[in-house]
Coordinates of N, CA and C and ligand atoms in Angstrom, one line a residue:
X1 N 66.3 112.1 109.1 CA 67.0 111.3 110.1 C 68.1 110.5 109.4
X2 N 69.4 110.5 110.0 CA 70.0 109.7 109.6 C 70.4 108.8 110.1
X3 N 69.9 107.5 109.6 CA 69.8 106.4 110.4 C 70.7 105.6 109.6
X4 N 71.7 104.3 110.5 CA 72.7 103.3 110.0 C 72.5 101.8 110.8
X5 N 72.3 100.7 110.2 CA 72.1 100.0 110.3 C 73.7 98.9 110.2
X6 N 74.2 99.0 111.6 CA 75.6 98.2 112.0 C 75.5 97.0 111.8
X7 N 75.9 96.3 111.0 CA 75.9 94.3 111.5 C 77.7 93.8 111.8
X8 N 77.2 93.3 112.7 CA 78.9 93.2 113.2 C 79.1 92.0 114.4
X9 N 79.3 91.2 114.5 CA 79.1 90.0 116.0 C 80.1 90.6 116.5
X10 N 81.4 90.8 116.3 CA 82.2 91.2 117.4 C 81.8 92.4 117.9
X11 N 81.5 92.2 119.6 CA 81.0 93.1 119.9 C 82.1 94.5 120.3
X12 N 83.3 94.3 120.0 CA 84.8 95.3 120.8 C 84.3 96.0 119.3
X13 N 84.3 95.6 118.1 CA 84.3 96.6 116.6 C 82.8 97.4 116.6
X14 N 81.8 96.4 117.1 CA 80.9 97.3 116.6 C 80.3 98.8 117.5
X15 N 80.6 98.2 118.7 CA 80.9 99.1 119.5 C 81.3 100.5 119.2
X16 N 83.0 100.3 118.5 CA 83.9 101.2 117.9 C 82.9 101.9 116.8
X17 N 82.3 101.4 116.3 CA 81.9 101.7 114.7 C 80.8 102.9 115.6
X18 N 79.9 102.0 116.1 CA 79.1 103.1 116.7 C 79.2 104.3 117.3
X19 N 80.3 104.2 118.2 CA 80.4 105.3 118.7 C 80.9 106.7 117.4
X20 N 81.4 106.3 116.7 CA 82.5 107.1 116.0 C 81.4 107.9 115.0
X21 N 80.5 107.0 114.7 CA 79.2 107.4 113.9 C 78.3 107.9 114.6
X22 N 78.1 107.9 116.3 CA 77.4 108.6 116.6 C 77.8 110.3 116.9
X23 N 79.3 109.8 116.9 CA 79.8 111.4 117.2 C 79.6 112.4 115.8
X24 N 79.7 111.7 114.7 CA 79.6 112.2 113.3 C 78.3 112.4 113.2
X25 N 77.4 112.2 114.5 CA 75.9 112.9 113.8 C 75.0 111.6 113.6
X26 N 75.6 110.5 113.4 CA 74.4 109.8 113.0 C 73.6 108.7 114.0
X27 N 72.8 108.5 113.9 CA 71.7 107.1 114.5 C 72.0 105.9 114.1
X28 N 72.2 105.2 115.3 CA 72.4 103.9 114.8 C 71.6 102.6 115.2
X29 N 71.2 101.5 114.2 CA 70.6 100.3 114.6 C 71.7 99.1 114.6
X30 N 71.7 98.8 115.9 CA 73.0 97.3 115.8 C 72.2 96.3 115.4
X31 N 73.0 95.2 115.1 CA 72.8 94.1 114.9 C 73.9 92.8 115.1
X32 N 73.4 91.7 115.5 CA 74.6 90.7 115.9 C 75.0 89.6 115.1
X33 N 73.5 89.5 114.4 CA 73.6 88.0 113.2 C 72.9 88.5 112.1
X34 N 73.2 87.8 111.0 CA 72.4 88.0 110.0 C 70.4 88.4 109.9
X35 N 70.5 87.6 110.7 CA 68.8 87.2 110.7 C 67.9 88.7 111.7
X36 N 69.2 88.8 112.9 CA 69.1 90.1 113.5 C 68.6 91.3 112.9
X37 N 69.8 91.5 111.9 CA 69.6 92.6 110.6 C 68.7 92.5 109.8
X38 N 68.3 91.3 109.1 CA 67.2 91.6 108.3 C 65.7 91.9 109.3
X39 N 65.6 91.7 110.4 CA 64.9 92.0 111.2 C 64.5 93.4 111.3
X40 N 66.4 94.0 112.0 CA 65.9 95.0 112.3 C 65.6 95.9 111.3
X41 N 66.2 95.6 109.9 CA 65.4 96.6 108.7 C 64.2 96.7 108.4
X42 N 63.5 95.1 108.9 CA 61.9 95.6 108.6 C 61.4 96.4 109.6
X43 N 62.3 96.4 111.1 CA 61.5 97.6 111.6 C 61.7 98.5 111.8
X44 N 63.1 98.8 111.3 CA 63.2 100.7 110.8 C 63.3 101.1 109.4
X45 N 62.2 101.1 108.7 CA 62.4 101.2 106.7 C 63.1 102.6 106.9
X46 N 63.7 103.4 108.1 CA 64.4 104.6 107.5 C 65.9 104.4 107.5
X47 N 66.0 103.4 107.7 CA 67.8 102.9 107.6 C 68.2 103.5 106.1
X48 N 68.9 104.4 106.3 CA 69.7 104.4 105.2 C 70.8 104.3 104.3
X49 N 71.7 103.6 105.4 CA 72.9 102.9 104.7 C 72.9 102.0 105.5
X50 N 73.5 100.6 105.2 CA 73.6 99.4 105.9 C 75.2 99.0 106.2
X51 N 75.7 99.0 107.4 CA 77.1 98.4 107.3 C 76.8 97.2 107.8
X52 N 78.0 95.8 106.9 CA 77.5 94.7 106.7 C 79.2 94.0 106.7
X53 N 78.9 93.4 108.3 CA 80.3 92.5 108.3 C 79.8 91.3 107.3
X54 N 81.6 90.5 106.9 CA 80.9 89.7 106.0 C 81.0 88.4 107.1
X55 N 81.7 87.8 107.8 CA 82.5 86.5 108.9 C 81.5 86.9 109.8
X56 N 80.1 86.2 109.7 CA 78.8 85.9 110.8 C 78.4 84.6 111.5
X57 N 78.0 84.8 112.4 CA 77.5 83.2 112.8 C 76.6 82.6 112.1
X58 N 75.8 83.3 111.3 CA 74.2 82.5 110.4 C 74.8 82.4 109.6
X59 N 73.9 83.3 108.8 CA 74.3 83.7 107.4 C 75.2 84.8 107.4
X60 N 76.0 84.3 105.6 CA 77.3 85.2 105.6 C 76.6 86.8 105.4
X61 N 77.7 87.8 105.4 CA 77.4 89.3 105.1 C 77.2 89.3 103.5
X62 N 77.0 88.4 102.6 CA 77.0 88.5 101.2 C 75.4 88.1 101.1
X63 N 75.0 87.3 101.7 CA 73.8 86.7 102.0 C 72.9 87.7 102.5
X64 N 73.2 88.4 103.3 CA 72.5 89.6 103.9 C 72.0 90.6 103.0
X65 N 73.8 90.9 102.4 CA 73.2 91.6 101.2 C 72.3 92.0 100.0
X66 N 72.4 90.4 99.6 CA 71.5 89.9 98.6 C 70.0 90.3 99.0
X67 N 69.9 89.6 100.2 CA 68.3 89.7 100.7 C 67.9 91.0 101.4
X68 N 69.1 91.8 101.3 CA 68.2 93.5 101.7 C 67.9 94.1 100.1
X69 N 68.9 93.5 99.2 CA 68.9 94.1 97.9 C 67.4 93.8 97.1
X70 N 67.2 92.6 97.5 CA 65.5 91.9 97.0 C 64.3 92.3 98.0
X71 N 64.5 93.7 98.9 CA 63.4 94.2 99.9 C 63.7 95.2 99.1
X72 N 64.9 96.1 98.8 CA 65.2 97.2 98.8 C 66.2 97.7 97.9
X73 N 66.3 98.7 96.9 CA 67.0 98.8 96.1 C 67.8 100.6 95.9
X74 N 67.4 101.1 97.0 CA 67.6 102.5 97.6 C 68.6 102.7 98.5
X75 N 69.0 101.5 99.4 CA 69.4 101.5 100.6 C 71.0 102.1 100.2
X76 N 71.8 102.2 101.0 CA 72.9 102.2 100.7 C 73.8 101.1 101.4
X77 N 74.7 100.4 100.9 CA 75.4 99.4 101.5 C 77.2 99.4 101.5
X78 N 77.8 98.9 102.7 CA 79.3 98.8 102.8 C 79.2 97.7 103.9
X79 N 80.5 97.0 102.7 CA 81.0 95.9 103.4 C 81.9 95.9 104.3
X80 N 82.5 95.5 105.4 CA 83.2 95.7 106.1 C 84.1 94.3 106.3
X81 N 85.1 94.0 105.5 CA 86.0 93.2 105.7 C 87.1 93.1 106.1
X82 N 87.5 91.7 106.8 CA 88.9 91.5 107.6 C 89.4 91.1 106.4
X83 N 89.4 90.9 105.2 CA 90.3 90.2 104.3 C 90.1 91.0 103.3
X84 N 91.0 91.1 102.6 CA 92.2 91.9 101.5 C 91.8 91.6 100.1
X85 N 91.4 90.2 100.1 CA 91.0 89.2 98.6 C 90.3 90.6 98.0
X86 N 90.6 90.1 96.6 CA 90.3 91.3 95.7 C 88.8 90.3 95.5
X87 N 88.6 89.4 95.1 CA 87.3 87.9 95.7 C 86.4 88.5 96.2
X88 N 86.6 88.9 97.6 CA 86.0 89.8 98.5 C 84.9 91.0 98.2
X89 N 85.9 91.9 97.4 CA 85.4 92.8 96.7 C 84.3 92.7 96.1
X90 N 85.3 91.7 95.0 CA 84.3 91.5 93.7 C 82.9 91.5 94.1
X91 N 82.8 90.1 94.8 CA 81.9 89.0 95.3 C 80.3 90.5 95.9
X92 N 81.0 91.1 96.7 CA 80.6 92.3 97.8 C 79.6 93.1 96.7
X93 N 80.6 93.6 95.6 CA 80.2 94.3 94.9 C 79.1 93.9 93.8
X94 N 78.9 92.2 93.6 CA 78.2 91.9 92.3 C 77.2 91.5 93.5
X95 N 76.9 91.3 94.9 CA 76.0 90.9 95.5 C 74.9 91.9 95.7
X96 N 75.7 93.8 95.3 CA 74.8 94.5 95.6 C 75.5 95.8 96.3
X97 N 76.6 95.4 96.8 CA 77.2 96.6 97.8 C 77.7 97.7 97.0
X98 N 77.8 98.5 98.3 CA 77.7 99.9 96.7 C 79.5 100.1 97.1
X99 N 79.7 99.6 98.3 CA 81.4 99.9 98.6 C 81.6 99.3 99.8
X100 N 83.2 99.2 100.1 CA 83.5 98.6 100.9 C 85.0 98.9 102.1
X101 N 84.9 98.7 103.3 CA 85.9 98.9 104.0 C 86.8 98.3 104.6
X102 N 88.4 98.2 104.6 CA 88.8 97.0 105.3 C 89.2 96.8 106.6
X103 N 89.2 96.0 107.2 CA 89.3 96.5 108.4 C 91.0 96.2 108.7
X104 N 91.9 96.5 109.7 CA 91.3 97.7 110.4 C 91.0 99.1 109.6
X105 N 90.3 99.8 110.2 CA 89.9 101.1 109.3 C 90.2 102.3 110.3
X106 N 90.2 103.4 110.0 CA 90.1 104.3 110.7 C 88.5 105.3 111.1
X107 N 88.5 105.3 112.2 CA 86.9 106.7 112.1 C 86.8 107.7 111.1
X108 N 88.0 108.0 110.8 CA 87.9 109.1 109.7 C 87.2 108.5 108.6
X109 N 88.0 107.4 108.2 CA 87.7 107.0 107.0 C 86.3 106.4 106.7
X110 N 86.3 105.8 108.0 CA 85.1 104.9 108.3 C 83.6 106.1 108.1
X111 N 83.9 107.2 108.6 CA 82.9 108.6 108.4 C 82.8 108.8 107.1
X112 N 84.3 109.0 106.6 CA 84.0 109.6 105.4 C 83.1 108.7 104.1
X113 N 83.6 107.1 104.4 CA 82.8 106.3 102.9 C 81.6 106.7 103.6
X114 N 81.0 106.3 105.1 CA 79.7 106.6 105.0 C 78.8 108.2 104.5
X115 N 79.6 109.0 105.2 CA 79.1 110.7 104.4 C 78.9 110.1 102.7
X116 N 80.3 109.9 102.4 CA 80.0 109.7 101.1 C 78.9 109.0 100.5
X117 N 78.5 108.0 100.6 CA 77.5 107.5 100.2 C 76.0 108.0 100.9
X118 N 75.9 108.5 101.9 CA 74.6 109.4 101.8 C 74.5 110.2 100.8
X119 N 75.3 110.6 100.5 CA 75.2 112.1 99.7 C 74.9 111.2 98.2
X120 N 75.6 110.2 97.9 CA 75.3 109.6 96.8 C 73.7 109.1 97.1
X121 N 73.5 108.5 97.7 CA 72.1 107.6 98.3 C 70.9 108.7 98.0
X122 N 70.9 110.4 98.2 CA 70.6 111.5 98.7 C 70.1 111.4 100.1
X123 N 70.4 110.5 101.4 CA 70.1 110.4 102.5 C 70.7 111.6 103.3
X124 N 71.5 112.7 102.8 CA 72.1 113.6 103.3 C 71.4 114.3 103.9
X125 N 71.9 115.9 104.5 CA 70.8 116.7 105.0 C 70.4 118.0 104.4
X126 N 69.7 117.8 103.1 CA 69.4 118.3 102.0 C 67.9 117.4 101.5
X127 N 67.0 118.2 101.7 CA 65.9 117.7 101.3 C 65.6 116.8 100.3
X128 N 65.0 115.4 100.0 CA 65.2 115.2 99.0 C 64.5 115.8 97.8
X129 N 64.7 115.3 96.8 CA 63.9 115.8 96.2 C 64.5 117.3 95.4
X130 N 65.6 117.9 95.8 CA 65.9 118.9 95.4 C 67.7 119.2 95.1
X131 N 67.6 119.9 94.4 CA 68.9 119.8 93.8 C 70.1 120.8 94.2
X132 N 69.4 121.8 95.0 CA 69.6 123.0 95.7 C 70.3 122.8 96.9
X133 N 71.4 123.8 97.3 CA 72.0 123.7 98.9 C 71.8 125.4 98.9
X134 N 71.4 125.8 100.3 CA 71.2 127.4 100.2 C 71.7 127.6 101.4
X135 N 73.0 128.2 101.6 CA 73.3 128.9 102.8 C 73.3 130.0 102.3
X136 N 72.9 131.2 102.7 CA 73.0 132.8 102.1 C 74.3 132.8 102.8
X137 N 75.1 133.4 102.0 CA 75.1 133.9 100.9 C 75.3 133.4 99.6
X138 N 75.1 131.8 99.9 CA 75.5 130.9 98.5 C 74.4 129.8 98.4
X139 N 74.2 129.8 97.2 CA 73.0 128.6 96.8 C 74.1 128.0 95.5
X140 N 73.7 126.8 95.7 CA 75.0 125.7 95.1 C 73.6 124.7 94.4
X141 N 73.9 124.5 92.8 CA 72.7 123.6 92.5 C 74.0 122.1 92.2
X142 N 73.9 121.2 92.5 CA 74.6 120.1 92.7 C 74.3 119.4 91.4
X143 N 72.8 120.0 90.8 CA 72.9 119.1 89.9 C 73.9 119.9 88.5
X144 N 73.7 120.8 88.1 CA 74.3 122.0 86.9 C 75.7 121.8 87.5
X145 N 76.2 121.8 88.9 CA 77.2 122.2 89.5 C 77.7 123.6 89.7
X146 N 77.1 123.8 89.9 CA 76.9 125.8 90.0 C 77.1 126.4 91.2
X147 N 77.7 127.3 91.4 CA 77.5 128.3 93.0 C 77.6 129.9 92.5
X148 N 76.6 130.3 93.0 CA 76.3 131.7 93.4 C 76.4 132.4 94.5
X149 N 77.0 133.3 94.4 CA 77.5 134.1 96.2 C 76.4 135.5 95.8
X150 N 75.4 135.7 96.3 CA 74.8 136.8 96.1 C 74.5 137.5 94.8
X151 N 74.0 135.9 94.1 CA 73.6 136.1 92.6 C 74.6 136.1 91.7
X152 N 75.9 136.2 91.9 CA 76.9 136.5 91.2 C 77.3 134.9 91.1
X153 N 77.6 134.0 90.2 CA 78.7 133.2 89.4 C 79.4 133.0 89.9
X154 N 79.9 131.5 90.9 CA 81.8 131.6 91.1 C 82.3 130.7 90.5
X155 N 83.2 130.6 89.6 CA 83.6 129.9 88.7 C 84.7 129.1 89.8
X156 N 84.3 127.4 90.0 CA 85.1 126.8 90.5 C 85.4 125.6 89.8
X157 N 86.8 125.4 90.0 CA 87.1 123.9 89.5 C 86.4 122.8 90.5
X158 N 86.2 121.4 89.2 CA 85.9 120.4 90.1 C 86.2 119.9 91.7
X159 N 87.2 120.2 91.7 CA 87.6 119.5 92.9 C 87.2 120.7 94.2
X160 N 87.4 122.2 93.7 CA 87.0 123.0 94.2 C 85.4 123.2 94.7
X161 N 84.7 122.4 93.8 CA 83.2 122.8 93.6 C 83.2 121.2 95.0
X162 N 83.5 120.1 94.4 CA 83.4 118.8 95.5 C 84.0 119.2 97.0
X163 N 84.4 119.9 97.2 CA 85.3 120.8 98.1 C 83.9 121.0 98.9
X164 N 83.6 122.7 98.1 CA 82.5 123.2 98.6 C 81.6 122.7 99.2
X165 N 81.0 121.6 98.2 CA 79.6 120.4 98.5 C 80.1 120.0 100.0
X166 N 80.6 119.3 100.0 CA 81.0 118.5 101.5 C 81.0 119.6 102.7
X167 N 81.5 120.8 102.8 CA 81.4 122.0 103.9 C 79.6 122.1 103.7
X168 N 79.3 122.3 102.7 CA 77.9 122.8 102.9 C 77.4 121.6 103.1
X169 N 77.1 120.4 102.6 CA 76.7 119.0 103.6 C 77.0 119.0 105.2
X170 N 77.6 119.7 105.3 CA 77.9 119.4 106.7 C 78.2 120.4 107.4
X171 N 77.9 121.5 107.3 CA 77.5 122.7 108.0 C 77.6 122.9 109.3
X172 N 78.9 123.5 110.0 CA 79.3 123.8 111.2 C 79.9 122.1 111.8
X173 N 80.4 121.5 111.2 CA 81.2 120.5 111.7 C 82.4 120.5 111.2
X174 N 83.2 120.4 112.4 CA 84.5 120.1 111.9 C 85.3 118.7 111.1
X175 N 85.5 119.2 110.3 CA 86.4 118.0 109.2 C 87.7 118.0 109.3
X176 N 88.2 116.5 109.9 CA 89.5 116.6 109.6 C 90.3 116.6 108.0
X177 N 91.5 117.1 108.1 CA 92.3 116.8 106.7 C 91.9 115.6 106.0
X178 N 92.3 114.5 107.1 CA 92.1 113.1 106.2 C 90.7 112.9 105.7
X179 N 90.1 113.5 106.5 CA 88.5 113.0 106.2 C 87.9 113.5 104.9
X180 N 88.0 114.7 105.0 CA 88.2 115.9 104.0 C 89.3 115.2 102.6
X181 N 90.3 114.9 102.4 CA 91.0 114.3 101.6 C 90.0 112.8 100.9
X182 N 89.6 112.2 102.5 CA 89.0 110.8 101.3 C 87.6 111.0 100.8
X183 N 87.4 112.1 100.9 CA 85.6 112.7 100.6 C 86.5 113.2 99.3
X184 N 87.2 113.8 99.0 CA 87.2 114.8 97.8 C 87.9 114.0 96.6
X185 N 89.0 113.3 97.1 CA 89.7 112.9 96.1 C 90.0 111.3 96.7
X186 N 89.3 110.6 97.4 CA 89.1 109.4 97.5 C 90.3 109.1 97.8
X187 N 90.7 107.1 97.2 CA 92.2 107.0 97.3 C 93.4 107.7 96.7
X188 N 93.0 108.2 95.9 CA 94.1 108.7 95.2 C 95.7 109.4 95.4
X189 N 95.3 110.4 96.9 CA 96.2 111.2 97.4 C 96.4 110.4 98.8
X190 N 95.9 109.3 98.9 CA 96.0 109.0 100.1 C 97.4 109.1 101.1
X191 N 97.1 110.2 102.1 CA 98.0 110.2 102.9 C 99.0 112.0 102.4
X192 N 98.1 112.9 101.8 CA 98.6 114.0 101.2 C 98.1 114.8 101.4
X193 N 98.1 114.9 103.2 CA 97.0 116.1 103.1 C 97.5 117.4 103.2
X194 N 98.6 117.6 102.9 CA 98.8 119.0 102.5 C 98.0 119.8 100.7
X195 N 97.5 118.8 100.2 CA 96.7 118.9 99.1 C 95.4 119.7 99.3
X196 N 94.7 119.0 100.7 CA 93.8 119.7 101.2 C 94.1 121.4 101.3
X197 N 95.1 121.7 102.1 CA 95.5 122.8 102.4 C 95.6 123.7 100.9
X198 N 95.9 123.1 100.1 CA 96.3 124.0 99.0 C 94.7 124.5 98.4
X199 N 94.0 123.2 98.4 CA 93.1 123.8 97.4 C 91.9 124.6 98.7
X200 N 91.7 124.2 99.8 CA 91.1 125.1 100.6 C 91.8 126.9 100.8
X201 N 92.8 127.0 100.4 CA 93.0 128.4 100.1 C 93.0 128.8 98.8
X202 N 93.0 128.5 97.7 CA 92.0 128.7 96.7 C 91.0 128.9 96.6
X203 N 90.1 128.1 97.3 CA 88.9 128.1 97.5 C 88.4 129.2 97.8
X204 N 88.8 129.5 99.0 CA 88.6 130.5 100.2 C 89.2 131.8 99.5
X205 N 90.3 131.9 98.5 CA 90.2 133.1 97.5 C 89.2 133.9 96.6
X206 N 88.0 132.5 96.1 CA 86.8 132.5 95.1 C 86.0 132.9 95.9
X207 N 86.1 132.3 97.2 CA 84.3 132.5 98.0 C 84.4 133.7 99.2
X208 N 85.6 133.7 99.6 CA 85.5 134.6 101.0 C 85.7 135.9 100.6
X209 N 85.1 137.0 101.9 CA 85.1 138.0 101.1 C 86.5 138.8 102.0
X210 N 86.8 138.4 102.5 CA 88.7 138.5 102.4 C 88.9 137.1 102.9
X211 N 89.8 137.0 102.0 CA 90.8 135.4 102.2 C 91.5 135.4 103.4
X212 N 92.0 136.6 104.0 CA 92.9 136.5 104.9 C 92.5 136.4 105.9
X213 N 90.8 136.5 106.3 CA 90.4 136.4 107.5 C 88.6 135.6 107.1
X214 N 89.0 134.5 106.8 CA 88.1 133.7 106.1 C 86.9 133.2 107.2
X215 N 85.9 133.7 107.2 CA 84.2 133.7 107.5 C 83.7 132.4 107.2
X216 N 83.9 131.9 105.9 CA 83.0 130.9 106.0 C 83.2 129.8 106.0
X217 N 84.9 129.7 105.5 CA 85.8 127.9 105.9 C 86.5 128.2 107.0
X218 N 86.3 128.2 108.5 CA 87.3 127.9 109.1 C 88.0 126.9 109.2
X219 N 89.4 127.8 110.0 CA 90.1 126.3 110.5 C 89.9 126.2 111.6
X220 N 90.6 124.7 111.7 CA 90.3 124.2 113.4 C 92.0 123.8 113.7
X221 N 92.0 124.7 114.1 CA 93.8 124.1 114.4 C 94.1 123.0 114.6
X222 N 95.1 122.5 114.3 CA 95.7 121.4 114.7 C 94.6 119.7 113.9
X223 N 93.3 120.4 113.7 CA 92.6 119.3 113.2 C 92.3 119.4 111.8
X224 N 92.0 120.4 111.0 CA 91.4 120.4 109.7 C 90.4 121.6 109.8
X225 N 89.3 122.0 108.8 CA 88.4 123.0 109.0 C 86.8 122.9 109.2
X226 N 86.0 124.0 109.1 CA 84.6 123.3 109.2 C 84.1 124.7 108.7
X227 N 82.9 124.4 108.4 CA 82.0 125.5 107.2 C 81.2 126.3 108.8
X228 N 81.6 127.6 108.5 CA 80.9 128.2 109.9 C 81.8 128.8 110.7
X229 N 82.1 130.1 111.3 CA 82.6 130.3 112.4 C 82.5 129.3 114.2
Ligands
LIG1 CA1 82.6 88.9 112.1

């Protein structure tokens, strides 16, 4: 299950936040005030990332943090801030948070830190416990960083192999460019998604068994691709 645990009082964002994550697949627990949230985590222990405004009516979202961090040391956490202060950050990050978002944000992005951090958390949909992704005709060990297409070795570059990982995390869903961009290469290229494009047909040179008529990354016109016909 993937469950998310929203803290947010404005009710127009959290709203937003939810829906966007429910379309991405995931379960959500709202919350309105601080005290709400630590609530509701004691009665779902399967929350596994926490988004945590910081500007609450109780207690602040740093406060929150602290005291999920002293129940729980597994969870995964993002801050979600209206302010810019690098302060902010810091503060976010020495309280416990593993990252943070500013607002306004976009759904893309807003999906992508959270994908990302499942997959870091291992809350993804990959058993825990195991190191292994197996779609036949490819078994990918995440930890060695390895991929095999029918026993055979495909020698990929990093960004190629983080590429891979994210299509098989998420198997038969469509990924936009941007989304797909801030999963792979974070901020870095932000706003370059013809980057995507380049290395998805490289990719798709190594793994498909004709490139020209590519089986296992499609595209989705006009939006980006997804692992699956
Ligand atoms: Ca607020």
């Amino acid at each position: 299950m993937r469950k998310i645990l929203v803290l947010e009082d404005e009710e127009n964002i959290r709203s937003f936040v939810v829906i966007n994550l429910k379309r991405a697949g995931y379960t959500t627990v709202e919350a309105g005030t601080g005290e709400e949230a630590l609530t509701a985590l004691r009665e779902n222990p399967d929350v596994k990332v926490a988004l945590l405004d910081i500007m609450l009516p109780d207690i602040d979202g740093f406060e929150v943090c602290r005291r999920i961090r002293a129940m729980d040391s597994n969870i995964g956490i993002i801050m979600l801030t209206a302010r810019t202060q690098e302060m902010d950050k810091v503060t976010g990050l020495m309280t416990g948070a593993d990252d943070y978002v500013t607002k306004p944000f976009s759904p893309a992005e807003l999906t992508a830190r959270v994908d990302a951090l499942f997959r870091r958390t291992g809350g993804g949909s990959r058993p825990l416990g195991t190191d292994e992704i197996s779609i036949p005709p490819f078994l990918m060990n995440t930890r060695n960083r390895t991929v095999d297409k029918n026993g055979q070795r495909i020698k990929l570059t990093q960004v190629e192999f983080n590429l891979l990982r994210l299509f098989m995390e998420n198997p038969n869903r469509a990924l936009s460019r941007e989304e797909i961009l801030a999963a792979v290469w974070e901020d870095e290229y932000f706003g370059e998604v013809k980057i995507v494009d380049v290395n998805i047909r490289r990719l798709r040179i190594k793994i498909e068994d004709n490139p020209q008529k590519p089986q296992y990354i499609s595209t989705v016109w006009g939006y980006g691709y997804k692992w699956g016909g």
